[in-house]
Structure formats: C-alpha cells, structure tokens
Amino acid sequence: MELEEPAVALYDYLYKDSARISSYYAQLFSGRLSSLEETDTDSSGVDRGAKLDAHLVGGDIKHTSSRQKTSKRIVDPHDLITTEVLSYFTENDVIAESILEGTHGQLVITKGTLGFVDKSMIEIGTITFKMSAETLMSKVNKTAADRAELEQMKVLIALLEKVQIPSAFQLNINGNFIVVGTIKDDGMQEPISSYYYKYGTSGLSDVYLIGIKEIPTPSLAMPSTPLLVASQGAAEALSTLLFHEDAIRVTPIAMFRRLF
C-alpha cells in the first residue's frame, strides 16, 4: 500500500522520541541545534547644514550625525528540529513506501487510527492474569497441560512483579492490519490518561506514524540450563502477552496529526 507523505504544513505532535530525534539531527546536520539567533540592524542619519558668509570666506558648514540600533533575538528551535529530521526522511526517499514491504530496521510511515495503552492499565490487567492463575491452581483434577500452564504462569507472574511495564500504542490500518509498539511516557504531548477521559477506548483517526520497523529474529541456540529455560519461556510469554503475534512491531519516532 503506497502512502502519500504529508506535505509541509502545521502538525500536532502527539508523541515524539526527542532523544532519537536529537541524535538523528546531530548526525544528519553535523551538530545539535540548541538555539537560533536573529539580528536586526536599523541605521539612520541626519544632515544639518548652515550658510557661512564672511568677507574672506564663503561656503556651507555641514554636520552629519548617525545612529545605529541593533536588536538580537534568540529563538528556541523546539519542533523545528523534529520537522527538519522528518522532512529529510521524506525528501530523501529513505522511508519504505509500504510498511508491509519494509525490511527489518527500515524507516516506515503509515497512517491509521491510534490508541494508547497506559502502563497503569496494563498493570491492572496483570491482576486479572493472577486471578486466572489462582483459579487454575484451585482446580481439583489438573491435567498435565494444566500443571505445565500453571508453572509457566507462576514464572510469568514473578517476572511481571520485577520488570518495568511500558506504555504502548496500537495503530489500526483501515481494519486490515495492526501496528504496535512501546512508547516512552515522557515523549507524550499530554498524559495517556487524558485520552481515556476524552474518548474512552475509542481511537484517534488520521494519525501519522514514522518509526523503525522491527522484525523479530529467532534467537541462537543457548545451553539448556534450568535457569535459561525458565527465563526464555517467560520472555516468550511476555512477547505475546501485550501484543498479538501477527501485529507489526514498530519503534515509534513520531506520531502526529496534520492540522492544515
């Protein structure tokens, strides 16, 4: 699906990874832009003349005074850095034309209906997961499959209590496929909870996403020690606990709407 990139206009940034964008700007433009300086100079001059008439000398006396006014304004570049980096991406054809055809590690752009998932909501979801484990534990006649599932759930619950749970996003592309990924909370323009208050579980339509496509690569064979087997099983369970296994993974750089 070929997507027409938005032209230069006014954008409303919902999310941006400022650390990555600053790094990209420094690499592309040989330095990090911290401020912009604008200097205005205004010059003016006044001529004053008088006639001199004497017996020996005659002529004009002329006096010129000048004044120069200089003003300097230092401007915070703010979103200019983001706009220049994203414009460079689109103008230099480094973004994949189709997110479906994009390769691992390639920049992609797509547009769809966006929904955010706050990490606190995910933490609440883990409570339901624990309740399911308790229900399975109280089951009288457990099968071998039940016991295996219960052991995996115990490991996963212990892991969820230790690891940092990230916030996430989900972008629905015309109902055909879903793009997902984790986000940094400090990259949000406003708290994710504000979207719940305004829209509930509904998403925002016509949102652009520029990011890095990620395609998981099967890990190399590792020694089958008890600790590694348990940790690998838990990590595998985490990968599908939040996102559907068929969803396209993307590390987001910026998510925005075009206002005009």
Phi, psi and omega in degrees: 000113181277131183244132179280120181292146180293141178286169178298125184200201177261124184245147175252104183280117177274328181207143172206141178270090187298323181296314179294316182298318178297320178295316179296319180298315181298322180287322184281325187242020173058048176148168180255125181280115181257333179198161175241135180246132177240128181240128177245131179239130180236119180247142177217149180223149180231128177257130176237127183234155178212153179268140176239126182229110179226170183293327184259330186231141175221147179158193181251145170251126184233133179234130180243130175241140180232154180222136180235132181239126181237133177232140181238138179232126178259124186248133174285121184295331174047241185284355178299323179298313179299314182297319181293320179295313181293324177295321177299317179301311185286324183283338183255016174053042177260000180260136179297138181292332180227130179293332179290326182268353180296146181266171180299131179082005181268146175289136181226156174226138178208172185218137181187200179262122189259138173226139178255151176234111181287144182298331178294326177291324178292321178297322176295323179297330179293335177296316177298322179297319178294322178296323177296321178294320179294322178297317179293325181294325182279354179296132186287300183264084181279137174275172177298323178294322178297315182294321179294318179295320180295319179297319178294321179295322179297315179297318182293320178297316178299322179291318180297332179283345183254320186278158176279125180271124181271160169282165187214172175224160176219127181243115180269120183261095176053027180072004183269318178205169186236137175251131184227166177175169176264158181226161174267129183299327181285354177271355181282140177290327175216158183302145180299326181301332180296330178290325177296317181295325183275320190236355184067232179265003179287155181256173177262125182275164175057045177255131178272143175233127170242126183198191182249121180287136180239125176243113182302138177249129180306134182290155178291155179299133180241157179303138183274069174270154182305319182293316181291322179298316180294316182291323179293322178296320179292318179296321179295322179292324179297325185296334180247004180287323182260319184246147175292142185296337180271353181289148179278125180272132178221134170273112187284138172260316178205145173230129187206162173246149176265120181275317173197000000 
